[in-house]
Tab-separated table of N, CA and C in Angstrom:
chain	number	residue	atom	x	y	z
A	1	MET	N	-36.820	9.165	22.214
A	1	MET	CA	-35.824	8.751	23.702
A	1	MET	C	-35.987	9.541	24.340
A	2	GLN	N	-37.814	10.703	24.384
A	2	GLN	CA	-37.904	11.016	25.021
A	2	GLN	C	-38.585	10.172	26.413
A	3	GLN	N	-39.099	9.504	25.978
A	3	GLN	CA	-39.485	8.298	26.361
A	3	GLN	C	-39.401	6.978	27.597
A	4	TYR	N	-37.696	7.296	26.356
A	4	TYR	CA	-36.527	6.476	27.905
A	4	TYR	C	-36.244	7.202	28.909
A	5	TRP	N	-36.505	8.813	28.978
A	5	TRP	CA	-36.388	9.904	29.709
A	5	TRP	C	-36.917	9.862	30.508
A	6	GLN	N	-38.950	9.219	29.941
A	6	GLN	CA	-39.193	9.435	30.789
A	6	GLN	C	-39.221	8.312	32.073
A	7	GLN	N	-39.143	6.751	30.735
A	7	GLN	CA	-40.001	5.651	31.972
A	7	GLN	C	-38.276	5.441	32.803
A	8	PHE	N	-37.184	6.341	32.196
A	8	PHE	CA	-35.771	5.927	33.778
A	8	PHE	C	-36.656	6.804	34.929
A	9	LEU	N	-37.107	8.557	34.519
A	9	LEU	CA	-37.562	9.432	35.281
A	9	LEU	C	-38.203	8.111	36.601
A	10	ASN	N	-38.799	7.861	36.161
A	10	ASN	CA	-40.596	7.197	36.655
A	10	ASN	C	-39.640	6.071	37.640
A	11	PHE	N	-39.166	5.988	36.943
A	11	PHE	CA	-37.862	4.143	37.577
A	11	PHE	C	-37.032	4.497	39.003
A	12	TRP	N	-37.047	6.198	38.397
A	12	TRP	CA	-35.820	6.674	39.718
A	12	TRP	C	-36.127	7.149	40.444
A	13	MET	N	-38.543	7.711	40.422
A	13	MET	CA	-38.624	8.328	41.421
A	13	MET	C	-39.328	7.072	42.452
A	14	GLN	N	-39.286	5.985	41.496
A	14	GLN	CA	-40.300	5.196	42.491
A	14	GLN	C	-39.219	4.285	43.833
A	15	LEU	N	-37.491	4.208	43.723
A	15	LEU	CA	-36.595	4.157	44.056
A	15	LEU	C	-36.526	4.699	45.419
A	16	GLN	N	-36.323	3.677	46.953
A	16	GLN	CA	-36.111	5.110	48.023
A	16	GLN	C	-34.944	5.711	48.322
A	17	PRO	N	-34.497	6.667	48.829
A	17	PRO	CA	-33.696	7.458	48.075
A	17	PRO	C	-32.426	6.703	48.610
A	18	ARG	N	-32.442	5.763	49.594
A	18	ARG	CA	-31.251	5.110	50.143
A	18	ARG	C	-30.870	4.734	49.233
A	19	GLU	N	-31.752	3.582	47.841
A	19	GLU	CA	-31.022	3.610	47.137
A	19	GLU	C	-30.620	4.551	46.173
A	20	ARG	N	-31.329	5.629	45.794
A	20	ARG	CA	-30.915	6.954	44.663
A	20	ARG	C	-29.616	6.815	45.210
A	21	ILE	N	-29.582	7.017	46.488
A	21	ILE	CA	-27.263	7.543	47.193
A	21	ILE	C	-26.715	6.331	45.929
A	22	MET	N	-26.698	4.886	46.707
A	22	MET	CA	-26.212	3.881	45.997
A	22	MET	C	-25.736	4.149	45.050
A	23	LEU	N	-26.942	4.340	44.271
A	23	LEU	CA	-26.833	4.301	42.783
A	23	LEU	C	-25.983	5.675	41.933
A	24	SER	N	-25.966	6.237	43.207
A	24	SER	CA	-25.934	7.889	42.387
A	24	SER	C	-24.618	7.342	42.735
A	25	VAL	N	-24.129	6.774	43.771
A	25	VAL	CA	-22.015	6.941	44.478
A	25	VAL	C	-21.721	5.705	43.227
A	26	GLY	N	-22.766	4.588	42.867
A	26	GLY	CA	-22.107	3.795	41.892
A	26	GLY	C	-21.246	4.625	40.242
A	27	ALA	N	-22.374	5.257	39.975
A	27	ALA	CA	-22.029	6.050	39.021
A	27	ALA	C	-20.819	7.201	38.329
A	28	VAL	N	-20.728	7.845	39.608
A	28	VAL	CA	-19.992	8.215	39.951
A	28	VAL	C	-18.817	7.187	39.130
A	29	PHE	N	-18.390	7.179	41.130
A	29	PHE	CA	-17.614	5.704	41.016
A	29	PHE	C	-17.034	5.103	39.456
A	30	LEU	N	-17.973	4.583	38.573
A	30	LEU	CA	-18.157	3.564	37.076
A	30	LEU	C	-17.673	5.486	36.762
A	31	ALA	N	-18.025	6.493	35.892
A	31	ALA	CA	-17.772	7.183	35.606
A	31	ALA	C	-16.473	7.182	35.137
A	32	ILE	N	-15.604	7.302	36.717
A	32	ILE	CA	-14.552	7.436	37.341
A	32	ILE	C	-13.752	6.906	36.277
A	33	THR	N	-13.531	5.159	36.974
A	33	THR	CA	-12.668	4.540	35.584
A	33	THR	C	-13.359	4.025	34.750
A	34	ILE	N	-13.635	4.403	34.101
A	34	ILE	CA	-14.251	4.661	32.663
A	34	ILE	C	-13.287	5.395	31.911
A	35	ILE	N	-13.396	6.685	32.711
A	35	ILE	CA	-12.100	7.815	32.081
A	35	ILE	C	-10.597	7.463	32.610
A	36	TYR	N	-10.642	6.391	33.644
A	36	TYR	CA	-9.571	7.117	34.373
A	36	TYR	C	-8.669	6.165	33.670
A	37	ALA	N	-9.429	4.936	32.827
A	37	ALA	CA	-9.211	3.198	32.478
A	37	ALA	C	-9.185	3.306	30.589
A	38	GLY	N	-9.894	4.635	30.115
A	38	GLY	CA	-10.599	4.952	28.887
A	38	GLY	C	-10.153	5.803	28.348
A	39	VAL	N	-8.970	6.901	29.321
A	39	VAL	CA	-8.815	7.959	28.982
A	39	VAL	C	-6.904	8.284	29.424
A	40	TRP	N	-7.589	8.695	30.813
A	40	TRP	CA	-6.023	8.625	31.724
A	40	TRP	C	-4.917	8.075	31.464
A	41	GLN	N	-5.561	6.415	31.670
A	41	GLN	CA	-4.106	6.044	31.540
A	41	GLN	C	-3.125	5.893	30.094
A	42	PRO	N	-4.087	5.044	29.712
A	42	PRO	CA	-4.058	5.432	28.009
A	42	PRO	C	-2.975	6.466	27.884
A	43	ILE	N	-3.051	7.246	27.552
A	43	ILE	CA	-2.629	9.263	27.556
A	43	ILE	C	-1.087	8.960	28.432
A	44	HIS	N	-1.213	8.261	29.935
A	44	HIS	CA	0.074	8.612	30.362
A	44	HIS	C	1.073	8.001	29.934
A	45	ASN	N	0.690	5.893	29.848
A	45	ASN	CA	0.771	5.516	29.458
A	45	ASN	C	2.230	5.841	27.923
A	46	ASN	N	1.649	5.838	26.764
A	46	ASN	CA	1.802	6.957	25.836
A	46	ASN	C	2.748	7.952	25.441
A	47	VAL	N	2.406	9.088	26.771
A	47	VAL	CA	3.905	9.715	27.151
A	47	VAL	C	5.096	8.922	26.908
A	48	ALA	N	4.783	7.983	28.091
A	48	ALA	CA	5.850	7.420	28.776
A	48	ALA	C	6.570	6.595	28.260
A	49	ASP	N	6.006	5.560	27.174
A	49	ASP	CA	6.531	5.198	25.945
A	49	ASP	C	7.118	6.630	25.065
A	50	LEU	N	6.737	7.572	25.183
A	50	LEU	CA	8.048	8.427	23.827
A	50	LEU	C	8.807	9.109	25.000
A	51	GLN	N	8.615	9.147	25.917
A	51	GLN	CA	9.871	9.511	27.050
A	51	GLN	C	10.310	8.461	26.783
A	52	GLU	N	10.746	7.615	26.625
A	52	GLU	CA	11.927	6.052	26.841
A	52	GLU	C	12.951	6.530	24.932
A	53	SER	N	11.500	6.579	24.229
A	53	SER	CA	11.788	6.362	23.162
A	53	SER	C	12.706	7.745	22.573
A	54	ILE	N	12.850	8.626	22.942
A	54	ILE	CA	13.685	9.942	22.830
A	54	ILE	C	14.554	10.130	24.003
A	55	GLU	N	14.755	8.878	25.496
A	55	GLU	CA	16.276	8.529	25.947
A	55	GLU	C	16.679	7.364	24.891
A	56	ARG	N	15.919	7.085	24.347
A	56	ARG	CA	16.797	5.690	23.468
A	56	ARG	C	17.491	6.445	21.993
A	57	GLU	N	16.578	7.276	21.843
A	57	GLU	CA	17.402	8.472	20.658
A	57	GLU	C	18.247	8.796	20.633
A	58	LYS	N	17.968	9.730	21.779
A	58	LYS	CA	19.540	10.756	22.530
A	58	LYS	C	21.005	10.218	22.859
A	59	LYS	N	20.416	8.333	23.138
A	59	LYS	CA	21.869	8.000	23.915
A	59	LYS	C	22.301	7.762	22.152
A	60	PHE	N	21.522	6.950	21.417
A	60	PHE	CA	21.988	6.591	20.292
A	60	PHE	C	22.484	7.413	19.335
A	61	ILE	N	21.814	9.389	19.395
A	61	ILE	CA	22.650	10.094	18.646
A	61	ILE	C	24.097	9.908	19.276
A	62	ASP	N	23.613	10.062	20.684
A	62	ASP	CA	25.824	10.498	21.502
A	62	ASP	C	26.230	9.744	20.612
A	63	TRP	N	26.096	8.262	20.514
A	63	TRP	CA	27.166	7.054	20.896
A	63	TRP	C	27.559	7.756	18.937
A	64	ALA	N	26.417	8.004	18.082
A	64	ALA	CA	27.951	7.535	17.019
A	64	ALA	C	27.762	9.386	16.605
A	65	LYS	N	27.311	10.530	18.068
A	65	LYS	CA	28.314	11.651	17.554
A	65	LYS	C	30.500	10.880	18.429
A	66	GLN	N	30.337	10.326	19.250
A	66	GLN	CA	31.435	9.744	20.239
A	66	GLN	C	31.655	9.170	19.021
A	67	THR	N	30.986	7.914	17.292
A	67	THR	CA	31.563	7.136	17.159
A	67	THR	C	31.931	7.922	16.083
A	68	SER	N	32.377	8.567	15.209
A	68	SER	CA	32.176	9.597	14.799
A	68	SER	C	33.504	10.508	14.539
A	69	GLN	N	33.873	10.717	16.266
A	69	GLN	CA	35.055	11.222	16.492
A	69	GLN	C	35.580	10.593	16.903
A	70	GLU	N	35.686	8.902	17.201
A	70	GLU	CA	37.363	8.465	17.382
A	70	GLU	C	37.184	7.748	15.617
A	71	VAL	N	36.645	8.026	14.306
A	71	VAL	CA	36.512	7.979	13.605
A	71	VAL	C	37.599	8.625	12.433
A	72	ARG	N	37.446	9.271	13.228
A	72	ARG	CA	37.926	11.264	12.154
A	72	ARG	C	39.508	11.249	13.095
A	73	ILE	N	39.803	10.360	14.164
A	73	ILE	CA	40.719	10.725	14.787
A	73	ILE	C	41.656	9.559	14.489
A	74	LEU	N	40.678	8.481	14.170
A	74	LEU	CA	42.435	7.273	13.682
A	74	LEU	C	41.842	7.239	12.179
A	75	GLN	N	41.378	8.085	11.311
A	75	GLN	CA	41.420	8.664	9.953
A	75	GLN	C	42.606	9.560	10.139
A	76	ARG	N	42.977	10.564	11.146
A	76	ARG	CA	44.094	11.300	11.125
A	76	ARG	C	45.748	10.540	11.794
A	77	ASN	N	44.739	9.873	12.398
A	77	ASN	CA	46.414	8.850	12.964
A	77	ASN	C	47.483	7.872	12.241
A	78	THR	N	45.770	7.177	11.020
A	78	THR	CA	46.154	6.079	10.638
A	78	THR	C	46.367	6.726	9.328
A	79	GLY	N	47.533	6.771	8.465
A	79	GLY	CA	47.693	6.931	7.219
A	79	GLY	C	46.135	5.928	6.306
A	80	ARG	N	46.065	6.556	5.688
A	80	ARG	CA	45.605	5.862	4.722
A	80	ARG	C	46.107	5.035	3.671
A	81	SER	N	45.966	3.467	3.587
A	81	SER	CA	46.630	3.287	1.934
A	81	SER	C	45.207	2.890	0.625
A	82	ILE	N	46.341	3.145	-0.386
A	82	ILE	CA	45.173	3.101	-1.778
A	82	ILE	C	45.743	1.787	-1.640
A	83	ASN	N	45.088	0.899	-2.390
A	83	ASN	CA	44.594	-0.337	-3.050
A	83	ASN	C	45.729	-0.424	-3.900
A	84	ASN	N	46.683	-1.042	-3.428
A	84	ASN	CA	47.221	-1.305	-3.634
A	84	ASN	C	47.207	-3.008	-3.771
A	85	SER	N	46.590	-3.888	-4.178
A	85	SER	CA	46.180	-5.523	-3.832
A	85	SER	C	46.198	-5.463	-5.508
A	86	GLY	N	46.393	-5.059	-6.441
A	86	GLY	CA	45.915	-5.287	-8.345
A	86	GLY	C	44.246	-5.725	-8.243
A	87	GLN	N	43.528	-5.681	-7.434
A	87	GLN	CA	42.074	-5.841	-7.472
A	87	GLN	C	41.372	-5.365	-7.602
A	88	SER	N	40.527	-5.618	-8.625
A	88	SER	CA	39.296	-4.624	-8.544
A	88	SER	C	38.497	-3.907	-7.403
A	89	LEU	N	38.543	-2.367	-7.449
A	89	LEU	CA	37.253	-2.012	-7.316
A	89	LEU	C	36.452	-2.924	-6.654
A	90	LEU	N	35.491	-3.634	-7.685
A	90	LEU	CA	34.271	-4.528	-7.143
A	90	LEU	C	34.209	-5.579	-6.515
A	91	ALA	N	35.634	-6.558	-6.920
A	91	ALA	CA	35.902	-8.218	-6.397
A	91	ALA	C	36.355	-7.346	-5.243
A	92	LEU	N	37.885	-5.914	-4.936
A	92	LEU	CA	38.158	-5.277	-3.145
A	92	LEU	C	36.553	-5.279	-2.381
A	93	ILE	N	35.500	-4.312	-2.941
A	93	ILE	CA	34.628	-4.312	-2.663
A	93	ILE	C	34.378	-5.549	-1.360
A	94	ASP	N	33.834	-6.556	-3.300
A	94	ASP	CA	32.900	-7.837	-2.583
A	94	ASP	C	33.519	-8.305	-1.450
A	95	SER	N	35.018	-8.620	-1.492
A	95	SER	CA	35.622	-8.718	-0.519
A	95	SER	C	36.034	-9.114	0.578
A	96	THR	N	36.562	-7.700	0.640
A	96	THR	CA	36.399	-7.240	1.992
A	96	THR	C	35.236	-7.244	2.880
A	97	ALA	N	34.119	-7.197	2.329
A	97	ALA	CA	32.597	-7.361	2.758
A	97	ALA	C	32.374	-8.713	3.370
A	98	ARG	N	32.631	-9.714	2.595
A	98	ARG	CA	32.327	-11.075	2.992
A	98	ARG	C	34.111	-11.689	3.929
A	99	ARG	N	35.047	-11.130	4.216
A	99	ARG	CA	36.043	-11.035	4.929
A	99	ARG	C	35.245	-10.394	6.642
A	100	SER	N	34.352	-9.089	6.360
A	100	SER	CA	34.157	-8.747	7.761
A	100	SER	C	32.782	-9.289	8.095
A	101	GLN	N	32.610	-10.221	7.820
A	101	GLN	CA	31.118	-11.183	8.576
A	101	GLN	C	30.208	-10.944	8.040
A	102	LEU	N	29.944	-10.098	6.859
A	102	LEU	CA	29.235	-9.477	6.068
A	102	LEU	C	28.421	-10.067	5.096
A	103	GLY	N	29.773	-10.982	4.583
A	103	GLY	CA	28.524	-12.021	3.628
A	103	GLY	C	27.585	-13.052	2.852
A	104	ASP	N	26.840	-12.709	4.528
A	104	ASP	CA	25.215	-13.989	4.258
A	104	ASP	C	24.540	-13.039	3.873
A	105	ALA	N	24.719	-11.376	4.309
A	105	ALA	CA	23.464	-10.251	3.668
A	105	ALA	C	24.559	-9.565	2.735
A	106	VAL	N	25.250	-10.432	1.868
A	106	VAL	CA	25.355	-8.872	0.328
A	106	VAL	C	24.463	-10.036	-0.168
A	107	ARG	N	24.104	-8.858	-1.128
A	107	ARG	CA	22.732	-9.516	-2.212
A	107	ARG	C	23.234	-9.654	-3.340
A	108	ARG	N	24.065	-8.113	-3.663
A	108	ARG	CA	24.594	-7.970	-4.660
A	108	ARG	C	25.555	-6.082	-5.214
A	109	VAL	N	26.408	-6.763	-5.649
A	109	VAL	CA	27.694	-5.867	-5.439
A	109	VAL	C	27.774	-5.552	-7.853
A	110	GLU	N	27.458	-4.325	-7.902
A	110	GLU	CA	27.728	-4.485	-9.217
A	110	GLU	C	28.489	-2.755	-10.062
A	111	PRO	N	28.856	-2.760	-10.664
A	111	PRO	CA	29.789	-1.798	-10.994
A	111	PRO	C	29.061	-0.709	-11.189
A	112	GLU	N	29.995	0.202	-10.970
A	112	GLU	CA	28.770	1.529	-11.732
A	112	GLU	C	29.624	3.037	-12.220
A	113	GLY	N	29.896	3.056	-13.302
A	113	GLY	CA	30.709	3.479	-13.505
A	113	GLY	C	32.118	3.342	-13.217
A	114	THR	N	32.684	4.112	-13.498
A	114	THR	CA	34.462	3.669	-13.418
A	114	THR	C	34.651	2.988	-12.001
A	115	ASN	N	34.481	4.035	-11.404
A	115	ASN	CA	35.383	3.910	-9.933
A	115	ASN	C	34.546	4.244	-9.305
A	116	LYS	N	32.960	3.619	-8.982
A	116	LYS	CA	31.759	3.445	-8.027
A	116	LYS	C	31.253	2.063	-8.130
A	117	VAL	N	30.609	1.455	-6.923
A	117	VAL	CA	30.276	0.193	-6.989
A	117	VAL	C	29.152	-0.157	-5.828
A	118	ARG	N	27.867	-0.190	-6.677
A	118	ARG	CA	26.628	-0.427	-5.514
A	118	ARG	C	26.294	-1.337	-5.161
A	119	VAL	N	26.273	-1.522	-3.972
A	119	VAL	CA	26.597	-2.625	-2.801
A	119	VAL	C	24.663	-2.918	-1.683
A	120	TRP	N	24.130	-4.566	-2.352
A	120	TRP	CA	23.644	-3.584	-1.617
A	120	TRP	C	23.156	-4.907	-0.209
A	121	PHE	N	22.699	-4.634	0.711
A	121	PHE	CA	22.283	-5.615	2.223
A	121	PHE	C	21.482	-5.721	2.400
A	122	GLU	N	21.433	-7.084	2.731
A	122	GLU	CA	19.616	-7.583	3.400
A	122	GLU	C	20.326	-8.120	5.304
A	123	GLN	N	19.063	-7.633	5.680
A	123	GLN	CA	19.819	-8.499	6.958
A	123	GLN	C	21.199	-8.429	7.129
A	124	ALA	N	22.000	-7.223	7.352
A	124	ALA	CA	23.095	-7.057	7.393
A	124	ALA	C	23.405	-6.703	9.182
A	125	SER	N	24.383	-7.045	9.823
A	125	SER	CA	24.139	-6.584	11.850
A	125	SER	C	24.362	-5.098	11.171
A	126	PHE	N	24.337	-4.556	12.130
A	126	PHE	CA	24.805	-3.025	11.617
A	126	PHE	C	26.351	-2.026	12.641
A	127	ASP	N	26.017	-2.917	13.526
A	127	ASP	CA	27.647	-2.871	13.626
A	127	ASP	C	29.058	-3.424	13.267
A	128	ASP	N	28.417	-4.214	11.998
A	128	ASP	CA	29.045	-4.784	11.651
A	128	ASP	C	29.233	-4.724	9.954
A	129	LEU	N	28.148	-3.533	9.835
A	129	LEU	CA	27.629	-2.739	8.728
A	129	LEU	C	28.731	-1.601	8.965
A	130	ILE	N	28.815	-0.977	10.306
A	130	ILE	CA	29.700	0.130	10.204
A	130	ILE	C	31.144	-0.644	10.472
A	131	ARG	N	31.704	-1.022	10.961
A	131	ARG	CA	32.848	-1.547	10.910
A	131	ARG	C	33.438	-1.533	9.665
A	132	TRP	N	32.598	-1.920	8.871
A	132	TRP	CA	33.341	-2.273	7.460
A	132	TRP	C	33.892	-0.556	7.039
A	133	VAL	N	32.630	-0.182	6.535
A	133	VAL	CA	32.614	0.819	5.887
A	133	VAL	C	33.757	2.229	6.613
A	134	ALA	N	33.351	1.634	7.952
A	134	ALA	CA	35.117	2.782	8.249
A	134	ALA	C	36.065	1.907	7.383
A	135	GLN	N	36.571	0.638	7.296
A	135	GLN	CA	37.776	0.321	6.714
A	135	GLN	C	38.000	0.198	6.073
A	136	ILE	N	37.280	0.090	5.395
A	136	ILE	CA	37.376	0.507	3.229
A	136	ILE	C	37.701	1.662	3.073
A	137	GLU	N	37.247	3.094	3.896
A	137	GLU	CA	36.879	4.303	4.274
A	137	GLU	C	38.536	4.976	4.981
A	138	THR	N	39.225	3.540	5.843
A	138	THR	CA	40.188	4.087	5.974
A	138	THR	C	41.939	3.910	5.607
A	139	GLN	N	41.572	1.812	5.228
A	139	GLN	CA	42.739	1.188	4.332
A	139	GLN	C	42.601	1.121	3.385
A	140	TYR	N	41.506	1.611	2.344
A	140	TYR	CA	41.313	1.901	0.673
A	140	TYR	C	40.780	3.112	0.583
A	141	SER	N	40.437	4.065	0.616
A	141	SER	CA	40.153	5.683	0.361
A	141	SER	C	39.425	5.771	0.054
A	142	PHE	N	38.717	4.449	-0.223
A	142	PHE	CA	36.755	4.974	-0.373
A	142	PHE	C	35.921	5.298	0.479
A	143	SER	N	34.916	6.216	-0.528
A	143	SER	CA	33.557	6.648	0.533
A	143	SER	C	33.092	6.661	0.305
A	144	VAL	N	32.128	6.367	0.983
A	144	VAL	CA	30.591	6.523	0.656
A	144	VAL	C	30.181	7.645	0.306
A	145	ALA	N	29.525	7.296	-1.469
A	145	ALA	CA	28.783	8.121	-1.613
A	145	ALA	C	27.692	8.555	-1.883
A	146	SER	N	26.988	7.030	-1.412
A	146	SER	CA	25.212	7.227	-0.718
A	146	SER	C	24.716	6.257	-0.377
A	147	ALA	N	24.543	6.721	0.280
A	147	ALA	CA	24.072	5.714	2.001
A	147	ALA	C	22.335	5.446	2.166
A	148	VAL	N	21.501	4.384	1.538
A	148	VAL	CA	20.199	4.426	2.421
A	148	VAL	C	20.361	3.310	3.451
A	149	ILE	N	20.329	3.605	3.880
A	149	ILE	CA	19.692	1.708	5.285
A	149	ILE	C	18.566	2.105	6.056
A	150	ASP	N	17.851	1.200	5.915
A	150	ASP	CA	16.614	0.681	6.884
A	150	ASP	C	16.977	-0.308	7.701
A	151	LYS	N	16.047	0.088	8.629
A	151	LYS	CA	16.363	-0.513	9.765
A	151	LYS	C	15.380	-1.679	9.311
A	152	GLU	N	16.142	-3.168	10.386
A	152	GLU	CA	14.799	-4.353	10.466
A	152	GLU	C	14.440	-4.956	11.678
A	153	ALA	N	12.887	-5.908	11.091
A	153	ALA	CA	12.859	-6.045	12.599
A	153	ALA	C	13.087	-6.502	13.804
A	154	ALA	N	14.723	-7.504	13.165
A	154	ALA	CA	15.190	-7.757	14.348
A	154	ALA	C	16.091	-6.989	15.422
A	155	SER	N	16.311	-7.472	15.876
A	155	SER	CA	17.496	-6.238	16.234
A	155	SER	C	18.787	-6.101	16.356
A	156	GLY	N	19.063	-4.594	15.418
A	156	GLY	CA	20.538	-4.702	14.902
A	156	GLY	C	20.023	-5.096	13.951
A	157	ARG	N	19.095	-4.964	13.085
A	157	ARG	CA	19.991	-5.304	11.554
A	157	ARG	C	19.129	-4.738	10.921
A	158	VAL	N	19.598	-4.575	9.716
A	158	VAL	CA	19.095	-3.517	8.773
A	158	VAL	C	19.808	-3.755	6.731
A	159	SER	N	18.817	-3.166	5.922
A	159	SER	CA	19.116	-3.750	4.553
A	159	SER	C	19.470	-1.978	4.827
A	160	ALA	N	21.372	-2.152	3.659
A	160	ALA	CA	21.519	-1.395	3.092
A	160	ALA	C	21.773	-0.165	1.218
A	161	ARG	N	21.718	0.359	1.149
A	161	ARG	CA	22.232	0.119	-0.744
A	161	ARG	C	23.075	1.336	-0.014
A	162	LEU	N	24.015	1.026	-1.055
A	162	LEU	CA	25.583	1.908	-0.467
A	162	LEU	C	25.717	1.875	-2.299
A	163	ILE	N	26.617	3.765	-2.446
A	163	ILE	CA	27.022	3.122	-2.795
A	163	ILE	C	27.995	4.013	-3.347
A	164	ILE	N	29.577	3.197	-3.307
A	164	ILE	CA	31.216	2.968	-2.552
A	164	ILE	C	31.771	3.462	-3.272
A	165	GLU	N	32.540	4.335	-3.532
A	165	GLU	CA	33.392	5.546	-4.312
A	165	GLU	C	35.243	5.695	-4.410
A	166	GLY	N	35.559	5.119	-5.085
A	166	GLY	CA	37.153	5.135	-4.842
A	166	GLY	C	37.935	5.588	-5.367
A	167	ALA	N	39.727	5.380	-5.237
A	167	ALA	CA	40.046	7.177	-5.419
A	167	ALA	C	40.139	6.595	-7.580
A	168	PRO	N	39.910	7.513	-8.235
A	168	PRO	CA	39.869	7.401	-9.715
A	168	PRO	C	41.469	6.771	-9.810
A	169	SER	N	41.218	5.580	-11.114
A	169	SER	CA	41.892	4.971	-11.654
A	169	SER	C	43.290	5.955	-12.287
């Protein structure tokens, strides 16, 4: 390593003073460019992306709060009807999901005990799923006992596993 430094110093000393100044200015400019392009700009871009992400999440939270308040108001102002259709909980959950534009997304519906149904959705529209949940809660007095919702790659699409609980028979 010392040999390389010695060669560099010999090379440097053979240069004219004007050439040394030009190489020094070029080296400083190159170092500044590398630091800017390799360190500063990526950090700055990541901070900007994170700030945008935070703003999107805040807007989503605000929307979710507003929607939940609307659902509570609708629940208070709308009388809940109990399942008087004569259908089983399993059949009613399946038929309402299919009527709510979730038919293609329903993968499986199976009973769990006497008054619970487990429902699997894949590539379901998040908005349609939430509307459906609000509908079965307000119109049929069902409640979501458990929900696992995973975001899909397609915008607005989710996979969900829900346990829906109906009024005891």
